[in-house]
Every structure is written in structure tokens, then in C-alpha cells.
Coordinates of C-alpha atoms in Angstrom, one line a residue:
Chain V
M1 CA 12.9 9.4 0.1
T2 CA 9.5 8.8 -1.4
S3 CA 7.5 9.8 1.6
L4 CA 5.8 13.2 1.0
P5 CA 7.2 16.3 2.7
T6 CA 5.3 17.4 5.8
P7 CA 3.0 20.2 4.8
T8 CA 3.7 23.6 6.4
A9 CA 1.3 26.5 6.7
N10 CA 3.1 29.0 4.4
A11 CA 4.6 26.5 2.0
K12 CA 5.1 27.6 -1.6
K13 CA 3.0 25.7 -4.0
L14 CA 4.3 26.6 -7.5
G15 CA 2.0 25.6 -10.3
L16 CA 0.0 26.6 -13.3
V17 CA -3.5 28.0 -13.9
V18 CA -4.9 27.1 -17.3
D19 CA -7.7 29.2 -18.7
L20 CA -9.9 27.0 -20.8
D21 CA -11.9 30.0 -22.0
L22 CA -8.9 31.4 -23.8
C23 CA -7.0 28.3 -25.0
V24 CA -7.3 28.1 -28.8
G25 CA -5.7 24.7 -29.1
C26 CA -2.6 25.8 -31.1
H27 CA -0.2 23.4 -29.4
A28 CA 2.4 26.1 -29.0
C29 CA 2.8 25.2 -25.3
A30 CA 3.4 21.6 -26.2
V31 CA 6.0 22.5 -28.8
A32 CA 7.8 25.0 -26.6
C33 CA 7.9 22.5 -23.8
K34 CA 9.4 19.9 -26.0
E35 CA 12.0 22.3 -27.4
W36 CA 13.1 23.6 -24.0
N37 CA 13.1 20.3 -22.1
S38 CA 14.9 18.4 -24.9
G39 CA 17.9 20.2 -23.6
G40 CA 16.7 20.8 -20.0
H41 CA 16.7 19.1 -16.6
M42 CA 15.1 15.9 -17.8
A43 CA 16.9 15.8 -21.2
P44 CA 16.7 14.0 -23.6
L45 CA 13.0 13.7 -24.5
T46 CA 13.8 10.8 -26.7
D47 CA 12.0 10.5 -30.1
L48 CA 12.1 7.1 -31.7
E49 CA 11.6 7.0 -35.5
P50 CA 10.7 10.7 -35.6
Y51 CA 10.4 10.5 -39.4
G52 CA 9.6 6.8 -39.7
R53 CA 6.5 4.7 -39.9
D54 CA 5.7 4.7 -36.2
P55 CA 7.0 7.8 -34.5
D56 CA 7.0 7.8 -30.7
G57 CA 8.4 10.3 -28.3
V58 CA 8.3 11.7 -24.8
W59 CA 6.2 14.9 -24.3
F60 CA 5.3 16.6 -21.1
N61 CA 2.4 18.6 -22.4
R62 CA -0.6 17.4 -24.5
I63 CA -3.6 19.3 -25.8
H64 CA -6.7 17.3 -25.9
T65 CA -10.0 18.6 -27.3
F66 CA -13.4 17.9 -25.8
E67 CA -16.9 18.8 -26.6
A68 CA -19.5 19.4 -23.9
D69 CA -23.2 20.0 -24.5
A70 CA -24.6 23.4 -23.3
D71 CA -27.6 21.7 -21.8
D72 CA -29.8 18.8 -22.3
Q73 CA -32.9 20.9 -23.0
H74 CA -31.5 22.5 -26.2
I75 CA -30.2 19.6 -28.2
G76 CA -29.4 20.8 -31.6
C77 CA -26.9 22.7 -33.7
G78 CA -25.0 25.4 -31.8
T79 CA -25.5 24.2 -28.2
S80 CA -22.3 22.3 -27.7
R81 CA -19.0 23.8 -26.6
T82 CA -15.7 22.8 -28.0
T83 CA -12.9 23.1 -25.4
H84 CA -9.2 22.7 -26.0
F85 CA -7.8 21.1 -22.9
P86 CA -4.0 21.3 -22.3
K87 CA -2.8 18.8 -19.8
S88 CA 0.6 18.5 -18.0
C89 CA 1.7 17.4 -14.6
L90 CA -0.5 19.0 -11.9
H91 CA 2.2 18.8 -9.2
C92 CA -0.3 17.4 -6.8
E93 CA 0.0 18.0 -3.0
T94 CA -0.6 14.4 -2.1
P95 CA 0.3 12.4 -5.2
D96 CA 0.6 8.6 -5.2
C97 CA 3.2 8.8 -8.0
V98 CA 5.7 9.8 -5.4
T99 CA 4.8 7.3 -2.6
V100 CA 4.6 4.2 -4.8
C101 CA 8.2 4.7 -6.1
P102 CA 10.2 1.8 -4.7
T103 CA 13.6 3.5 -5.1
G104 CA 13.2 7.1 -3.9
A105 CA 13.6 8.4 -7.5
S106 CA 10.2 10.1 -7.5
Y107 CA 10.0 12.9 -5.0
K108 CA 8.2 16.1 -4.1
R109 CA 10.3 19.1 -3.2
A110 CA 9.5 20.6 0.3
E111 CA 10.5 24.1 -0.7
D112 CA 8.2 24.7 -3.7
G113 CA 6.1 21.5 -4.1
I114 CA 7.5 20.6 -7.5
V115 CA 7.3 16.9 -8.3
L116 CA 10.5 15.5 -9.9
V117 CA 12.2 12.3 -10.9
N118 CA 15.9 11.6 -10.0
E119 CA 16.9 9.8 -13.2
D120 CA 20.0 8.3 -11.5
L121 CA 17.8 6.4 -9.1
C122 CA 14.9 5.4 -11.4
I123 CA 14.7 1.7 -12.2
G124 CA 12.0 2.2 -14.9
C125 CA 9.3 0.1 -13.1
K126 CA 6.6 2.4 -14.5
L127 CA 4.5 2.1 -11.3
C128 CA 4.5 5.9 -10.9
S129 CA 2.9 6.3 -14.3
W130 CA 0.2 3.7 -13.3
A131 CA -0.5 5.7 -10.1
C132 CA -1.1 9.0 -12.0
P133 CA -4.7 9.4 -13.2
Y134 CA -3.8 12.4 -15.4
G135 CA -1.2 10.7 -17.6
A136 CA 1.5 13.2 -16.7
R137 CA 4.4 10.8 -16.8
E138 CA 5.9 9.3 -19.9
F139 CA 8.5 6.5 -20.0
D140 CA 11.6 7.0 -22.0
Q141 CA 12.3 3.5 -23.4
D142 CA 15.6 4.5 -24.8
V143 CA 17.0 5.7 -21.5
G144 CA 14.9 3.3 -19.5
V145 CA 13.7 5.8 -17.0
M146 CA 10.5 7.7 -16.3
K147 CA 10.2 11.4 -17.4
K148 CA 7.9 14.2 -16.4
C149 CA 7.2 17.9 -16.4
T150 CA 9.7 19.8 -14.1
L151 CA 7.7 23.0 -14.1
C152 CA 10.7 24.2 -16.0
I153 CA 12.8 24.2 -12.8
D154 CA 15.7 25.2 -15.0
R155 CA 13.9 28.4 -16.2
I156 CA 12.0 29.6 -13.1
Y157 CA 15.2 29.8 -11.0
N158 CA 17.6 30.5 -13.8
K159 CA 19.6 33.7 -13.0
N160 CA 20.9 33.7 -16.6
L161 CA 17.5 34.6 -17.9
E162 CA 15.8 38.0 -17.8
E163 CA 13.4 38.0 -14.9
V164 CA 10.4 38.2 -17.2
D165 CA 11.5 34.9 -18.8
R166 CA 11.8 33.0 -15.5
V167 CA 8.5 31.2 -16.2
P168 CA 7.8 27.8 -17.6
A169 CA 8.3 27.6 -21.4
C170 CA 4.6 26.7 -21.9
V171 CA 3.6 29.9 -20.1
M172 CA 6.1 32.1 -21.9
V173 CA 5.0 31.0 -25.4
C174 CA 1.2 31.0 -25.0
P175 CA -0.1 33.5 -27.6
V176 CA -3.3 34.2 -25.8
S177 CA -2.0 34.1 -22.2
A178 CA -4.2 31.1 -21.3
R179 CA -1.4 29.8 -19.0
H180 CA -0.4 31.5 -15.8
F181 CA 2.4 30.6 -13.4
G182 CA 2.7 31.4 -9.8
D183 CA 2.5 30.4 -6.1
L184 CA -0.8 28.9 -5.4
G185 CA 0.1 28.6 -1.7
D186 CA 0.1 32.4 -1.4
P187 CA -3.5 33.7 -1.3
D188 CA -2.4 37.1 -2.6
S189 CA -0.6 35.9 -5.7
N190 CA -1.9 36.6 -9.2
V191 CA -2.7 32.9 -9.8
S192 CA -4.7 32.6 -6.5
A193 CA -6.7 35.7 -7.4
L194 CA -7.5 34.2 -10.8
V195 CA -8.7 31.0 -9.2
R196 CA -10.9 32.9 -6.7
E197 CA -12.4 35.2 -9.3
R198 CA -13.0 32.7 -12.1
D199 CA -14.0 29.7 -9.9
G200 CA -10.9 27.7 -10.7
Y201 CA -11.2 23.9 -10.1
D202 CA -9.3 20.7 -9.6
L203 CA -9.3 17.8 -12.2
M204 CA -10.7 14.6 -10.7
P205 CA -10.9 15.8 -7.1
E206 CA -12.3 12.4 -6.2
M207 CA -8.8 10.9 -6.6
G208 CA -7.8 12.8 -3.5
Y209 CA -4.4 13.9 -4.9
K210 CA -5.1 17.6 -4.4
P211 CA -3.7 19.0 -7.7
V212 CA -1.9 22.3 -7.3
N213 CA -2.6 23.3 -11.0
K214 CA -6.0 24.7 -11.4
Y215 CA -8.3 25.1 -14.5
L216 CA -10.5 28.1 -15.2
P217 CA -13.8 27.0 -16.8
P218 CA -15.0 28.4 -20.1
R219 CA -17.1 31.5 -19.4
P220 CA -20.9 30.9 -19.9
K221 CA -22.2 31.8 -23.3
K222 CA -25.6 32.6 -24.5
V223 CA -27.0 29.5 -26.1
M224 CA -28.7 30.0 -29.4
P225 CA -29.8 26.5 -30.5
V226 CA -30.6 26.0 -34.2
A227 CA -33.3 23.4 -34.5
I228 CA -32.5 20.4 -36.7
E229 CA -35.6 19.0 -38.4
G230 CA -36.1 15.3 -37.8
G231 CA -36.7 12.7 -40.5
R232 CA -35.3 12.3 -43.9
R233 CA -36.5 14.9 -46.4
E234 CA -37.7 13.5 -49.8
L235 CA -36.8 15.4 -52.9
E236 CA -40.1 16.6 -54.2
V237 CA -40.4 16.5 -58.0
S238 CA -43.1 18.5 -59.5
N239 CA -42.7 19.1 -63.2
D240 CA -45.0 19.6 -66.1
N241 CA -42.4 18.4 -68.5
A242 CA -43.9 15.3 -70.0
L243 CA -40.5 13.8 -71.0
L244 CA -39.1 14.2 -67.4
N245 CA -42.3 12.8 -66.0
W246 CA -41.9 9.8 -68.2
V247 CA -38.3 9.3 -67.2
D248 CA -39.3 9.7 -63.6
R249 CA -42.0 7.0 -63.9
L250 CA -39.5 4.8 -65.8
L251 CA -36.9 5.1 -63.0
S252 CA -39.4 4.8 -60.2
R253 CA -40.8 1.5 -61.6
Chain T
M1 CA -3.7 -2.1 -18.8
H2 CA -1.2 -3.6 -21.2
P3 CA -0.8 -7.3 -20.2
A4 CA 3.0 -7.6 -20.0
F5 CA 4.2 -11.1 -20.2
S6 CA 7.0 -10.5 -17.6
I7 CA 4.5 -9.3 -15.0
I8 CA 1.9 -12.0 -15.7
F9 CA 4.5 -14.7 -15.3
F10 CA 5.9 -13.1 -12.2
T11 CA 2.7 -12.7 -10.3
T12 CA 1.4 -16.2 -11.3
A13 CA 4.6 -18.1 -10.8
A14 CA 5.8 -16.3 -7.7
G15 CA 2.3 -16.5 -6.2
A16 CA 2.2 -20.3 -6.8
G17 CA 5.7 -20.7 -5.4
Y18 CA 4.8 -18.8 -2.3
G19 CA 1.6 -20.9 -1.9
L20 CA 3.7 -24.0 -2.2
L21 CA 6.3 -22.8 0.3
F22 CA 3.5 -21.8 2.7
L23 CA 2.1 -25.3 2.7
L24 CA 5.6 -26.9 2.9
G25 CA 6.5 -24.6 5.8
L26 CA 3.5 -25.6 7.8
L27 CA 3.2 -29.3 6.8
A28 CA 6.9 -30.4 6.7
P29 CA 7.4 -30.0 10.5
S30 CA 4.2 -31.8 11.3
G31 CA 5.2 -35.0 9.5
A32 CA 2.2 -34.9 7.2
L33 CA 4.3 -35.0 4.1
P34 CA 5.9 -38.2 2.5
D35 CA 9.1 -39.2 4.4
S36 CA 11.3 -39.1 1.3
R37 CA 14.3 -37.0 0.5
P38 CA 13.6 -37.0 -3.3
F39 CA 10.0 -35.7 -2.6
A40 CA 11.3 -33.0 -0.2
I41 CA 13.9 -31.9 -2.8
A42 CA 11.4 -31.9 -5.6
A43 CA 8.9 -29.9 -3.6
L44 CA 11.4 -27.4 -2.4
V45 CA 13.0 -27.0 -5.9
L46 CA 9.6 -26.4 -7.4
G47 CA 8.6 -23.8 -4.7
L48 CA 11.9 -21.9 -4.7
G49 CA 12.2 -22.3 -8.4
L50 CA 8.8 -20.7 -9.1
V51 CA 9.5 -17.9 -6.8
T52 CA 13.0 -17.2 -8.2
A53 CA 11.9 -17.5 -11.8
G54 CA 9.1 -15.1 -11.1
L55 CA 11.3 -12.6 -9.4
L56 CA 13.8 -12.7 -12.2
A57 CA 11.0 -12.2 -14.7
S58 CA 9.8 -9.2 -12.9
M59 CA 13.2 -7.6 -13.3
A60 CA 13.0 -8.1 -17.1
H61 CA 10.1 -5.6 -16.9
L62 CA 12.4 -2.9 -15.6
G63 CA 13.9 -0.2 -17.8
R64 CA 17.1 -0.3 -15.7
P65 CA 17.3 -3.9 -14.3
E66 CA 20.9 -3.3 -13.0
R67 CA 19.5 -0.9 -10.5
A68 CA 16.8 -3.3 -9.2
W69 CA 18.5 -3.5 -5.7
R70 CA 17.5 0.2 -5.2
A71 CA 13.8 -1.0 -4.9
L72 CA 14.5 -2.3 -1.4
S73 CA 14.9 1.1 0.0
Q74 CA 11.4 2.8 0.2
W75 CA 9.5 0.2 2.2
R76 CA 8.1 3.0 4.4
S77 CA 5.8 4.2 1.6
S78 CA 5.9 1.8 -1.4
W79 CA 4.2 -1.6 -1.6
L80 CA 6.5 -2.5 -4.5
S81 CA 9.5 -1.9 -2.2
R82 CA 7.8 -3.8 0.6
E83 CA 7.3 -6.7 -1.7
G84 CA 10.9 -6.7 -2.6
V85 CA 12.0 -6.6 1.0
A86 CA 9.5 -9.4 2.0
S87 CA 10.6 -11.6 -0.9
V88 CA 14.3 -11.3 0.0
L89 CA 13.7 -11.9 3.7
T90 CA 11.6 -15.0 3.0
Y91 CA 14.5 -16.6 1.2
M92 CA 16.4 -16.8 4.6
P93 CA 13.9 -19.2 6.5
A94 CA 13.1 -20.9 3.2
L95 CA 16.8 -21.8 2.7
V96 CA 17.1 -23.0 6.3
L97 CA 13.9 -25.1 5.8
A98 CA 15.5 -26.5 2.6
L99 CA 18.6 -27.5 4.5
S100 CA 17.0 -28.9 7.7
W101 CA 14.0 -30.7 6.1
G102 CA 15.1 -31.3 2.6
W103 CA 18.8 -32.1 3.2
L104 CA 18.8 -33.5 6.7
G105 CA 15.3 -34.8 6.8
S106 CA 14.7 -33.4 10.2
E107 CA 11.2 -32.6 11.6
G108 CA 12.7 -31.1 14.7
R109 CA 12.7 -27.6 16.1
V110 CA 14.8 -25.9 13.4
T111 CA 12.5 -27.2 10.7
L112 CA 9.5 -26.0 12.8
V113 CA 10.8 -22.5 13.3
A114 CA 12.1 -22.2 9.7
G115 CA 8.8 -23.6 8.4
V116 CA 6.6 -21.2 10.3
L117 CA 8.8 -18.2 9.3
T118 CA 8.7 -19.3 5.7
A119 CA 4.9 -19.5 5.8
V120 CA 4.7 -16.0 7.4
G121 CA 7.1 -14.6 4.8
A122 CA 5.2 -16.2 1.9
V123 CA 1.9 -14.7 3.1
A124 CA 3.5 -11.3 3.7
T125 CA 5.0 -11.3 0.2
V126 CA 1.8 -12.2 -1.6
I127 CA -0.1 -9.5 0.4
C128 CA 2.4 -7.0 -0.8
T129 CA 2.0 -8.2 -4.4
G130 CA -1.7 -7.8 -4.1
M131 CA -1.4 -4.4 -2.5
I132 CA 0.7 -3.0 -5.3
Y133 CA -2.4 -3.3 -7.5
A134 CA -5.0 -2.7 -4.8
S135 CA -3.4 0.5 -3.7
L136 CA -3.7 2.1 -7.2
K137 CA -6.7 4.5 -7.0
T138 CA -6.3 5.1 -10.7
I139 CA -7.6 1.6 -11.7
H140 CA -11.1 0.7 -10.5
Q141 CA -10.7 -3.0 -11.3
W142 CA -7.7 -3.2 -9.0
H143 CA -8.5 -0.7 -6.2
N144 CA -11.0 -2.8 -4.4
A145 CA -11.2 -5.3 -1.5
W146 CA -11.4 -8.4 -3.7
V147 CA -7.9 -8.1 -5.1
V148 CA -5.7 -9.0 -2.2
P149 CA -7.9 -12.0 -1.0
N150 CA -7.8 -13.2 -4.7
Y151 CA -4.0 -13.0 -4.9
M152 CA -3.7 -14.9 -1.6
A153 CA -6.3 -17.6 -2.5
I154 CA -5.0 -18.2 -6.0
G155 CA -1.4 -18.5 -4.8
L156 CA -2.5 -21.0 -2.1
M157 CA -4.7 -22.9 -4.6
I158 CA -2.0 -23.4 -7.2
G159 CA 0.5 -24.3 -4.5
A160 CA -1.9 -26.9 -3.0
V161 CA -2.7 -28.4 -6.5
F162 CA 1.0 -28.7 -7.3
L163 CA 1.8 -30.2 -3.8
N164 CA -1.0 -32.7 -4.3
A165 CA 0.3 -33.7 -7.7
L166 CA 3.7 -34.3 -6.1
M167 CA 2.4 -36.2 -3.1
H168 CA 0.4 -38.9 -4.9
P169 CA 3.3 -40.3 -7.0
W170 CA 5.3 -40.6 -3.8
G171 CA 2.5 -42.5 -2.1
G172 CA 1.8 -39.6 0.3
G173 CA -1.5 -38.6 -1.0
S174 CA -4.8 -39.2 0.8
P175 CA -8.5 -38.7 0.0
E176 CA -8.6 -36.3 3.0
F177 CA -5.9 -34.1 1.5
D178 CA -7.6 -34.3 -1.9
V179 CA -10.8 -33.0 -0.2
A180 CA -8.9 -30.2 1.5
V181 CA -7.4 -29.1 -1.9
A182 CA -10.8 -29.3 -3.5
L183 CA -12.2 -27.1 -0.8
I184 CA -9.4 -24.5 -1.4
I185 CA -10.2 -24.5 -5.1
A186 CA -13.9 -24.1 -4.4
A187 CA -13.3 -21.1 -2.0
T188 CA -11.0 -19.5 -4.6
I189 CA -13.7 -19.9 -7.3
L190 CA -16.1 -18.0 -5.0
L191 CA -13.6 -15.2 -4.5
K192 CA -12.8 -14.9 -8.3
E193 CA -16.5 -14.9 -9.2
G194 CA -17.0 -12.2 -6.5
Y195 CA -14.3 -10.1 -8.1
W196 CA -15.8 -10.5 -11.6
T197 CA -19.2 -9.6 -10.3
F198 CA -17.8 -6.5 -8.6
I199 CA -16.0 -5.2 -11.7
E200 CA -19.1 -5.9 -13.8
T201 CA -21.6 -4.1 -11.5
R202 CA -19.8 -1.3 -9.7
P203 CA -18.8 1.6 -11.9
A204 CA -15.7 3.7 -11.4
Q205 CA -16.1 7.1 -9.8
S206 CA -14.2 9.1 -12.4
T207 CA -15.9 10.1 -15.7
P208 CA -14.9 12.3 -18.7
E209 CA -16.9 15.1 -16.9
S210 CA -14.8 14.9 -13.7
A211 CA -11.5 14.3 -15.6
T212 CA -12.0 17.6 -17.5
G213 CA -14.2 19.5 -15.2
L214 CA -16.4 20.2 -18.2
G215 CA -19.3 18.4 -16.6
R216 CA -20.4 21.8 -15.4
I217 CA -21.3 22.6 -19.1
G218 CA -22.9 19.2 -19.8
P219 CA -22.2 15.6 -20.9
T220 CA -18.6 15.6 -22.2
R221 CA -17.2 13.8 -25.3
F222 CA -13.7 13.4 -26.6
L223 CA -13.4 15.3 -29.8
E224 CA -9.8 15.3 -31.0
S225 CA -6.7 13.5 -29.9
P226 CA -3.6 15.4 -28.9
H227 CA -1.4 13.3 -31.1
S228 CA -1.9 11.2 -34.3
E229 CA 0.3 8.2 -33.2
D230 CA 0.1 6.1 -30.1
N231 CA 2.2 7.4 -27.3
Y232 CA 3.5 5.7 -24.1
L233 CA 0.2 6.3 -22.3
I234 CA -1.9 4.6 -24.9
K235 CA 0.5 1.7 -25.4
E236 CA 0.9 1.1 -21.6
M237 CA -2.5 2.0 -20.3
G238 CA -4.9 2.2 -23.2
F239 CA -5.3 -1.6 -23.7
S240 CA -8.9 -2.4 -24.4
L241 CA -10.3 -5.9 -24.5
G242 CA -13.4 -6.6 -26.6
R243 CA -16.4 -7.9 -24.8
K244 CA -16.5 -11.1 -26.9
H245 CA -12.8 -11.9 -26.2
S246 CA -13.3 -11.2 -22.5
T247 CA -16.2 -13.6 -22.3
R248 CA -14.3 -16.3 -24.1
L249 CA -11.2 -15.9 -22.1
R250 CA -13.1 -15.9 -18.8
T251 CA -14.7 -19.2 -19.9
L252 CA -11.3 -20.6 -20.7
S253 CA -9.9 -19.5 -17.4
R254 CA -13.0 -20.8 -15.5
V255 CA -12.6 -24.3 -17.2
L256 CA -8.8 -24.7 -17.2
G257 CA -7.9 -22.7 -14.1
F258 CA -10.7 -23.7 -11.8
G259 CA -13.2 -26.3 -13.2
V260 CA -10.9 -29.1 -14.4
P261 CA -8.6 -28.9 -11.2
L262 CA -11.7 -29.0 -9.0
V263 CA -13.3 -31.9 -10.7
A264 CA -10.1 -33.9 -11.1
T265 CA -9.1 -33.3 -7.4
A266 CA -12.6 -34.3 -6.2
L267 CA -12.5 -37.5 -8.4
A268 CA -9.1 -38.3 -7.0
A269 CA -10.6 -38.4 -3.5
L270 CA -13.3 -40.7 -4.8
A271 CA -11.1 -43.0 -6.8
P272 CA -7.7 -43.2 -5.1
V273 CA -6.5 -45.8 -7.6
I274 CA -6.3 -43.2 -10.4
A275 CA -5.5 -40.3 -8.0
T276 CA -2.0 -39.8 -9.5
P277 CA -3.0 -39.1 -13.1
L278 CA -5.9 -37.0 -11.9
T279 CA -3.9 -34.8 -9.6
V280 CA -1.2 -34.4 -12.3
L281 CA -4.0 -33.4 -14.8
A282 CA -5.2 -30.9 -12.2
A283 CA -1.7 -29.4 -12.0
L284 CA -1.2 -29.2 -15.8
S285 CA -4.7 -27.6 -16.3
I286 CA -4.1 -25.0 -13.6
A287 CA -0.7 -24.2 -15.0
I288 CA -2.4 -23.3 -18.3
G289 CA -5.5 -21.7 -16.9
M290 CA -4.1 -19.4 -14.3
P291 CA -1.9 -17.3 -16.7
I292 CA -5.1 -16.7 -18.7
E293 CA -6.8 -15.5 -15.5
R294 CA -3.8 -13.2 -14.7
W295 CA -3.7 -12.0 -18.3
L296 CA -7.4 -11.0 -17.9
F297 CA -6.6 -9.2 -14.6
F298 CA -4.5 -6.8 -16.6
A299 CA -6.4 -6.7 -19.8
E300 CA -9.7 -6.0 -18.1
A301 CA -8.2 -3.2 -16.0
K302 CA -9.1 0.3 -17.3
H303 CA -6.8 3.1 -16.3
T304 CA -8.4 6.5 -15.5
V305 CA -6.1 8.1 -18.1
Q306 CA -8.3 6.5 -20.8
L307 CA -10.9 9.1 -20.0
Y308 CA -8.6 11.7 -21.7
Y309 CA -8.5 9.5 -24.8
G310 CA -12.1 8.9 -25.5
A311 CA -13.3 6.3 -22.9
Q312 CA -16.7 7.2 -21.6
R313 CA -16.2 5.0 -18.5
V314 CA -13.3 3.2 -16.9

């Protein structure tokens, strides 16, 4: 059923909090995600021509890099901020990727809010990927169905793993702890506290999808602009050497 | 958005087929169409053929076409599912209409009821098709009030031009009907121009600043791509059409899809002697022009995800 579950007051909202202040853009989360999920719930994450001319494969996690100016008043060297920006499924509370699905393959779990695809029902119409503004869904053209982040559903509830490892692969691997996993529906959880303290925000709130995942902004930094002089500087030649002056005149003719 | 041939063919052909079935459903019981079995069969085969070919083409777009029947299940939430249900349901009165009017030549009550139900089903299906696109908040060029009226008007327009091109050779055409068809074309031109003006002048709400939330720091630029090769997102939703091509293709679609059919149909009303070649010319021109229009509808649509790959606006 692709209608969204009726929201309840104390419903669990499992999700991630990504700290953009800490992320160093190492892509370890993307690689760990690919490694785990290649054998996980949504397996395989098909790679076509992985060593060929035009490699193409399914990934659930991508790290983009953006540059934002510190402020318009201090244009110059040293004012802009480079921010590495990991992006995966935000497990939105009211996502259209679920409701547009014609077959019931795309669904949101009532018990923890995780958005999943039932690969046995998916007809590969790709409409859910069109409905996602974040680019969280990638089509597996080899299997002919849509694939997406499962929030490592096969890790977080996996009794075979040590309790400390029952977190998504991307969270487990992050060398700077820029990724946090928890219940954003519980105001007392570690992730909810982080969002409160650090002014965590939604991506594209104007879409109205109410993402569960939150982003913590880079902390403000003191801006020390270095002025860049305008205009092209001419190389000034002042030389008493008669020969060089003659060559200069000759070349300047 | 990547302009996939299967979807362009589907929306254009099925839209035209439903436009034609709509007109046949309303006009056949009233006796306004030529009293000829070959005409009735030709018109019905064209209408049902366009619809069927379009629906089959849409299945070619699927990753798992053998499961297409599952798409009929989620009509409570999904416009794509509603379109599937509406298209299947419309076959029932359309086939009854084909039997009673096409086969038996009747203009009685069965033809009337089947005709009206066919017309209702055709309208409902085309509304669902338009809503698949209009309901996607992620694509500014689709998520607006112009899209559904355009889908309906264009389907009706192609259906009317095709019907007119069939009526004249069977001696059933009339200057009055030519004028009615010309008015439909003119109204459709206004809707299409309104749509183009809208997407030119009204910017999308989302920006790189809102997509990343880095607007709080300042104007945001894309610095480095997450991957060196094109992925599914870029291939499917990163299609970008150059300004020059867009202008040229719009001109081509204006001339072939709207201008030539309008002028030819208007001339047919003025010069009934050469109405047959003129209306056939209108039909051939629209058959080339409208796929260009539909190709542009996809190619000019900019998905919000492009903001994560360097687009400054969508």
C-alpha cells in the first residue's frame, strides 16, 4: 500500500544527523555503504562496466562539495567556505516517492519511518525517482527495479552484530563522527539533542516532504579576507644595462 | 528530464487517440458523422489503435514490463495507477461503441450510452496523464496549473484534426466543422503559449542555497562532483537543452504542430473544393509537430536534483 502510514504521537522516526562542520569529504561513508549493501537487503547494487570505458553503478550515498561565500561585503581570498555535503535518503515523513508508486512497491514503515522498496512488486517505472528532489533513488537497470538506502535495516536490527555495530554502515565507518544515527521522534535522544543545540535544519523545506534526516550547519568562523588587487599588473623593467634596453626597445617595436 | 521515446510516443499517441474517441463518443450517437461503415471502422481503428499503441509503448519504458498489471492497484494515492485503471475501464464502453456504431451502424440508445461513457473515460484518462506530471513538486515546469489543460487541449486538438481529415474524404466534412476544429486549434495555441510564458517568467522555488541549506553562509556554488562518470540521476534527470536548440524546436513545433494545421483547416472552410487535401495536410503536419512539442515538454523540464550537480536554477 503506497498510502503513507497515519502519523502517531510517539512514533519512532529513525534517521541520520549529518554534521557539515566535521565532514572532511573522504567518501568512506559512500564506500562502506556500497560494500555493506552490495550484500544486504537491496542487493545487488549492480555495477555495469566497472573497469570499462563507461562505468555506471548504483550507490545510495554520495558526497558532493559546495562552496559558499562568507558574506557579500568581504569578497576576496579567504572568505568562502568549502563544505563537503554527504547526501543519502532522508526518509521523509511525507514523501511523494511513496505515494506516486502505482504498485505498492514503495512504502514507508509505520513502526520506524524507514522508506523501503519491495523489489518483488517494483515494475521499474522510475516515477518515485522523479518525485524525489534529493536524488536518493537510483535505478538498477540490470535488475529493472528501483533501489534506495534502507538505513541499513539489516544492521540496525541485526542481533548477530554486537550492539555497538547496530548502526548504519555509513555511521559506523565515519572517521570524524560526522554522522549520527538515532530516533528523531524522541526529543530526548542523542540526535534530537544535537539538532536542538546545533540548529539542525531540513534540506529544501519548501518541498513539504518533512525530511527526518537533519543537517548541522558548519560552525561560524572568523572571516579574514585577503584583498586581491584589481587590474593586471605590468612587469616593470628598469635597467641601466644598455644591451638589455636595446633588446627591450627592439622587442617593443 | 531525459526525453524517452517511449513516453513521448505514449503521451502523444494515447492523448490523440483519446481525443478522437471523445469526439466519436459524442458525435456518433448524434448522427453528425458520415453514415458509412468504412468511415466508422477507420475512425474507431485509428482511435483505439493510437490508444493501444501508446499504452504498449509506455510498457516498453518499464524495467519489469511483465509486472505492469500491478500498476492497477494503488489508485488511492498514485496518478499513474489511476491512469492505468481509467485507461482499462475506458476500453469497455469504447468496445461497445465500436460494436454498436461501427459494426451495427446503430445510432440508438446503446450507442448513446457507450459513446457518452467513452467520452467520460477519455477525459478522465487524459486528466490522469496530465496529473502524473503536474503532481511532481520536484519539476517546476510540470508542477503548475497549465499542464493538465494543455494535455487535454492537445489531445482534443489532434483528435479533432484527425477526425476532420477522415470526414472530408467520406464526404462528411463541412465548413462549420472546419471552423470548429480551427477554433480548437486556436484555443490550444493560447494554452501552449501561456505554458511557455509561465516557464520562462516564473522561477522555481528551490535554489542551491535551499537544497544544501548553505544559504545561511552565502551564495552557494557547486564545487566538486561526487562521481567522475554520469550516474542514473544525471542520465535520467540531468538532461539540459541549449537555449538555441530550444528556440529552434519551439519554432518548429509552433509551425508544424499548430500553425500549419490552423491555416490549412481555416483554408478548408473557405475553399471546400480542396478541403480534403488541406485537412489531410493538417493531420500530417500535426503528426510531425506534436511529438516535437512533447519532446520539448520533457527536455525543457529541469529536475530539482540538478541543483546538487551544478545547476544554479531549475
